[in-house]
Amino acid sequence: MQFQWYPGHMTKAKRQMQEDLKLIDLVIELVDARVPLSSRNPDIDELGKNKARLILMNKADLADEKKTELFRRYFKSLGYFVVCIDARSKSGMKVIQNEIMEACREKIERDRRRGIKNRPVRAMVVGIPNVGKSTFINTFAGKACAKTGNRPGVTKGKQWIRLNKSVELLDTPGILWPKFEDQKVGLRLAFIGSIRDEILNTDELSLELLTFLMQNYPGTVAQRYGIEEDADAAETLGAIAVARNCRSKGDEVDYSKAAAIVMDEFRSGKIGRFTLEAPE
Ligand code: G4P
């Protein structure tokens, strides 16, 4: 399967991010816990060097818990601060606040030595499309936060959301581009729905997904659809079509309908919790 990308977007986004990064102390990078490597753009390491780094493994509710823990340790071993979250829920937010302070401890102490007290940490959220950046900002910032910036005399300032006395967040996230020179990365991003389906062949995609699930999580597809898994993914898809009564007008088995069901149910976590890759 071939994927395409449009370089114009990349250049503009990158330039914007370089500007924004000058203003902050901490990069909060969201990744999708189902594809913690494929949903990263490695360029962020170069762009965010000299900044404190926090990785949020988001959508942990949809990922395989054991693998999530492996990845958490893996990222920590590389020197990142890491928290696994469901950005729609407020429950992880206190842990994040603590990790932010830990990640920025050096800066806070440096400020203190220079006699600067209570200067808030400035942070920015970054990540590829659809990892949950806006959801996270909404949940973390809530409604109560005052926006700062655009002070009198400063017409074109950045908007900062004051979370509390110690943290300010840039209100617009930095959008990174997925990097899928490697077709496997493209495929994983397509599985989780990060590449628009219009440019993909859903039938083919569902066969690739079924193959992956049957090999790596045997029995889960059988359980969801009440069928027997067949090593041939097309046979399995056919069985799902029959089980779900997917028929075309001429009463023929409609594979495309079944493929759409499989993709939809996978993405919403109905088939189970899966992680599509392993730490390097
Ligand atoms: P972005 O700014 O990075 O592009 O992502 P955004 O916040 O728009 O989130 C993309 C989709 O992912 C949204 O679903 C959002 O609800 C969902 N999402 C975000 N965080 C989590 C999470 O931790 N777990 C789960 N399960 N889903 C999450 P949507 O279908 O586009 O919209 P809607 O269903 O919320 O209306």
PDB file of N, CA and C in Angstrom, residues 40-83:
ATOM      1  N   ARG A  40       5.426   9.139  16.672  1.00  0.00           N
ATOM      2  CA  ARG A  40       6.382  10.197  16.998  1.00  0.00           C
ATOM      3  C   ARG A  40       7.044  10.675  15.714  1.00  0.00           C
ATOM      4  N   ASN A  41       7.436  11.928  15.718  1.00  0.00           N
ATOM      5  CA  ASN A  41       8.341  12.354  14.670  1.00  0.00           C
ATOM      6  C   ASN A  41       9.695  12.589  15.318  1.00  0.00           C
ATOM      7  N   PRO A  42      10.695  11.799  14.920  1.00  0.00           N
ATOM      8  CA  PRO A  42      11.995  11.882  15.593  1.00  0.00           C
ATOM      9  C   PRO A  42      12.623  13.273  15.532  1.00  0.00           C
ATOM     10  N   ASP A  43      12.200  14.107  14.585  1.00  0.00           N
ATOM     11  CA  ASP A  43      12.757  15.464  14.495  1.00  0.00           C
ATOM     12  C   ASP A  43      12.504  16.278  15.756  1.00  0.00           C
ATOM     13  N   ILE A  44      11.501  15.882  16.543  1.00  0.00           N
ATOM     14  CA  ILE A  44      11.198  16.643  17.756  1.00  0.00           C
ATOM     15  C   ILE A  44      12.386  16.618  18.720  1.00  0.00           C
ATOM     16  N   ASP A  45      13.186  15.559  18.650  1.00  0.00           N
ATOM     17  CA  ASP A  45      14.355  15.488  19.532  1.00  0.00           C
ATOM     18  C   ASP A  45      15.360  16.582  19.187  1.00  0.00           C
ATOM     19  N   GLU A  46      15.518  16.839  17.916  1.00  0.00           N
ATOM     20  CA  GLU A  46      16.426  17.902  17.469  1.00  0.00           C
ATOM     21  C   GLU A  46      15.793  19.271  17.782  1.00  0.00           C
ATOM     22  N   LEU A  47      14.514  19.406  17.429  1.00  0.00           N
ATOM     23  CA  LEU A  47      13.828  20.685  17.661  1.00  0.00           C
ATOM     24  C   LEU A  47      13.769  21.034  19.150  1.00  0.00           C
ATOM     25  N   GLY A  48      13.559  20.011  19.980  1.00  0.00           N
ATOM     26  CA  GLY A  48      13.342  20.274  21.402  1.00  0.00           C
ATOM     27  C   GLY A  48      14.581  20.058  22.261  1.00  0.00           C
ATOM     28  N   LYS A  49      15.737  20.031  21.626  1.00  0.00           N
ATOM     29  CA  LYS A  49      16.939  19.811  22.460  1.00  0.00           C
ATOM     30  C   LYS A  49      17.143  21.047  23.354  1.00  0.00           C
ATOM     31  N   ASN A  50      17.712  20.837  24.498  1.00  0.00           N
ATOM     32  CA  ASN A  50      17.863  21.878  25.537  1.00  0.00           C
ATOM     33  C   ASN A  50      16.565  22.199  26.259  1.00  0.00           C
ATOM     34  N   LYS A  51      15.489  21.512  25.944  1.00  0.00           N
ATOM     35  CA  LYS A  51      14.229  21.725  26.667  1.00  0.00           C
ATOM     36  C   LYS A  51      13.972  20.512  27.552  1.00  0.00           C
ATOM     37  N   ALA A  52      13.253  20.742  28.641  1.00  0.00           N
ATOM     38  CA  ALA A  52      12.796  19.597  29.433  1.00  0.00           C
ATOM     39  C   ALA A  52      11.767  18.839  28.595  1.00  0.00           C
ATOM     40  N   ARG A  53      11.702  17.525  28.763  1.00  0.00           N
ATOM     41  CA  ARG A  53      10.852  16.711  27.883  1.00  0.00           C
ATOM     42  C   ARG A  53       9.939  15.793  28.680  1.00  0.00           C
ATOM     43  N   LEU A  54       8.654  15.890  28.351  1.00  0.00           N
ATOM     44  CA  LEU A  54       7.665  14.999  28.964  1.00  0.00           C
ATOM     45  C   LEU A  54       6.896  14.309  27.843  1.00  0.00           C
ATOM     46  N   ILE A  55       6.880  12.987  27.875  1.00  0.00           N
ATOM     47  CA  ILE A  55       6.076  12.246  26.890  1.00  0.00           C
ATOM     48  C   ILE A  55       4.797  11.786  27.567  1.00  0.00           C
ATOM     49  N   LEU A  56       3.654  12.104  26.953  1.00  0.00           N
ATOM     50  CA  LEU A  56       2.383  11.583  27.436  1.00  0.00           C
ATOM     51  C   LEU A  56       1.946  10.474  26.492  1.00  0.00           C
ATOM     52  N   MET A  57       1.861   9.266  27.025  1.00  0.00           N
ATOM     53  CA  MET A  57       1.360   8.156  26.203  1.00  0.00           C
ATOM     54  C   MET A  57      -0.156   8.191  26.313  1.00  0.00           C
ATOM     55  N   ASN A  58      -0.779   8.812  25.323  1.00  0.00           N
ATOM     56  CA  ASN A  58      -2.231   9.027  25.383  1.00  0.00           C
ATOM     57  C   ASN A  58      -2.988   7.846  24.773  1.00  0.00           C
ATOM     58  N   LYS A  59      -4.292   7.828  25.014  1.00  0.00           N
ATOM     59  CA  LYS A  59      -5.171   6.740  24.561  1.00  0.00           C
ATOM     60  C   LYS A  59      -4.715   5.410  25.157  1.00  0.00           C
ATOM     61  N   ALA A  60      -4.152   5.488  26.361  1.00  0.00           N
ATOM     62  CA  ALA A  60      -3.708   4.268  27.035  1.00  0.00           C
ATOM     63  C   ALA A  60      -4.896   3.340  27.283  1.00  0.00           C
ATOM     64  N   ASP A  61      -6.101   3.900  27.308  1.00  0.00           N
ATOM     65  CA  ASP A  61      -7.306   3.068  27.493  1.00  0.00           C
ATOM     66  C   ASP A  61      -7.524   2.104  26.324  1.00  0.00           C
ATOM     67  N   LEU A  62      -6.914   2.404  25.166  1.00  0.00           N
ATOM     68  CA  LEU A  62      -7.098   1.542  23.991  1.00  0.00           C
ATOM     69  C   LEU A  62      -5.914   0.599  23.766  1.00  0.00           C
ATOM     70  N   ALA A  63      -4.849   0.797  24.538  1.00  0.00           N
ATOM     71  CA  ALA A  63      -3.608   0.042  24.291  1.00  0.00           C
ATOM     72  C   ALA A  63      -3.470  -1.134  25.250  1.00  0.00           C
ATOM     73  N   ASP A  64      -2.627  -2.051  24.853  1.00  0.00           N
ATOM     74  CA  ASP A  64      -2.295  -3.243  25.637  1.00  0.00           C
ATOM     75  C   ASP A  64      -1.492  -2.795  26.875  1.00  0.00           C
ATOM     76  N   GLU A  65      -2.057  -3.037  28.056  1.00  0.00           N
ATOM     77  CA  GLU A  65      -1.457  -2.488  29.287  1.00  0.00           C
ATOM     78  C   GLU A  65      -0.008  -2.930  29.501  1.00  0.00           C
ATOM     79  N   LYS A  66       0.266  -4.205  29.206  1.00  0.00           N
ATOM     80  CA  LYS A  66       1.623  -4.714  29.437  1.00  0.00           C
ATOM     81  C   LYS A  66       2.626  -3.988  28.541  1.00  0.00           C
ATOM     82  N   LYS A  67       2.230  -3.800  27.282  1.00  0.00           N
ATOM     83  CA  LYS A  67       3.127  -3.118  26.339  1.00  0.00           C
ATOM     84  C   LYS A  67       3.286  -1.648  26.720  1.00  0.00           C
ATOM     85  N   THR A  68       2.206  -1.061  27.219  1.00  0.00           N
ATOM     86  CA  THR A  68       2.286   0.338  27.632  1.00  0.00           C
ATOM     87  C   THR A  68       3.340   0.499  28.719  1.00  0.00           C
ATOM     88  N   GLU A  69       3.338  -0.438  29.654  1.00  0.00           N
ATOM     89  CA  GLU A  69       4.326  -0.381  30.739  1.00  0.00           C
ATOM     90  C   GLU A  69       5.755  -0.563  30.187  1.00  0.00           C
ATOM     91  N   LEU A  70       5.894  -1.481  29.220  1.00  0.00           N
ATOM     92  CA  LEU A  70       7.219  -1.670  28.604  1.00  0.00           C
ATOM     93  C   LEU A  70       7.706  -0.376  27.954  1.00  0.00           C
ATOM     94  N   PHE A  71       6.789   0.257  27.235  1.00  0.00           N
ATOM     95  CA  PHE A  71       7.151   1.506  26.563  1.00  0.00           C
ATOM     96  C   PHE A  71       7.435   2.623  27.560  1.00  0.00           C
ATOM     97  N   ARG A  72       6.683   2.649  28.653  1.00  0.00           N
ATOM     98  CA  ARG A  72       6.916   3.690  29.663  1.00  0.00           C
ATOM     99  C   ARG A  72       8.361   3.576  30.168  1.00  0.00           C
ATOM    100  N   ARG A  73       8.747   2.335  30.468  1.00  0.00           N
ATOM    101  CA  ARG A  73      10.117   2.123  30.960  1.00  0.00           C
ATOM    102  C   ARG A  73      11.146   2.457  29.889  1.00  0.00           C
ATOM    103  N   TYR A  74      10.802   2.087  28.656  1.00  0.00           N
ATOM    104  CA  TYR A  74      11.714   2.339  27.540  1.00  0.00           C
ATOM    105  C   TYR A  74      11.979   3.842  27.382  1.00  0.00           C
ATOM    106  N   PHE A  75      10.907   4.628  27.348  1.00  0.00           N
ATOM    107  CA  PHE A  75      11.090   6.077  27.192  1.00  0.00           C
ATOM    108  C   PHE A  75      11.843   6.667  28.384  1.00  0.00           C
ATOM    109  N   LYS A  76      11.537   6.145  29.573  1.00  0.00           N
ATOM    110  CA  LYS A  76      12.241   6.641  30.769  1.00  0.00           C
ATOM    111  C   LYS A  76      13.736   6.351  30.663  1.00  0.00           C
ATOM    112  N   SER A  77      14.048   5.153  30.130  1.00  0.00           N
ATOM    113  CA  SER A  77      15.466   4.781  30.015  1.00  0.00           C
ATOM    114  C   SER A  77      16.191   5.710  29.043  1.00  0.00           C
ATOM    115  N   LEU A  78      15.442   6.353  28.161  1.00  0.00           N
ATOM    116  CA  LEU A  78      16.056   7.299  27.225  1.00  0.00           C
ATOM    117  C   LEU A  78      16.132   8.711  27.810  1.00  0.00           C
ATOM    118  N   GLY A  79      15.621   8.863  29.032  1.00  0.00           N
ATOM    119  CA  GLY A  79      15.758  10.155  29.703  1.00  0.00           C
ATOM    120  C   GLY A  79      14.532  11.050  29.669  1.00  0.00           C
ATOM    121  N   TYR A  80      13.417  10.554  29.115  1.00  0.00           N
ATOM    122  CA  TYR A  80      12.198  11.365  29.105  1.00  0.00           C
ATOM    123  C   TYR A  80      11.424  11.156  30.405  1.00  0.00           C
ATOM    124  N   PHE A  81      10.664  12.154  30.795  1.00  0.00           N
ATOM    125  CA  PHE A  81       9.647  11.936  31.821  1.00  0.00           C
ATOM    126  C   PHE A  81       8.424  11.399  31.076  1.00  0.00           C
ATOM    127  N   VAL A  82       7.709  10.472  31.699  1.00  0.00           N
ATOM    128  CA  VAL A  82       6.613   9.790  30.974  1.00  0.00           C
ATOM    129  C   VAL A  82       5.388   9.614  31.867  1.00  0.00           C
ATOM    130  N   VAL A  83       4.203   9.883  31.312  1.00  0.00           N
ATOM    131  CA  VAL A  83       2.959   9.547  32.000  1.00  0.00           C
ATOM    132  C   VAL A  83       2.010   8.919  30.976  1.00  0.00           C
TER     133      VAL A  83
END
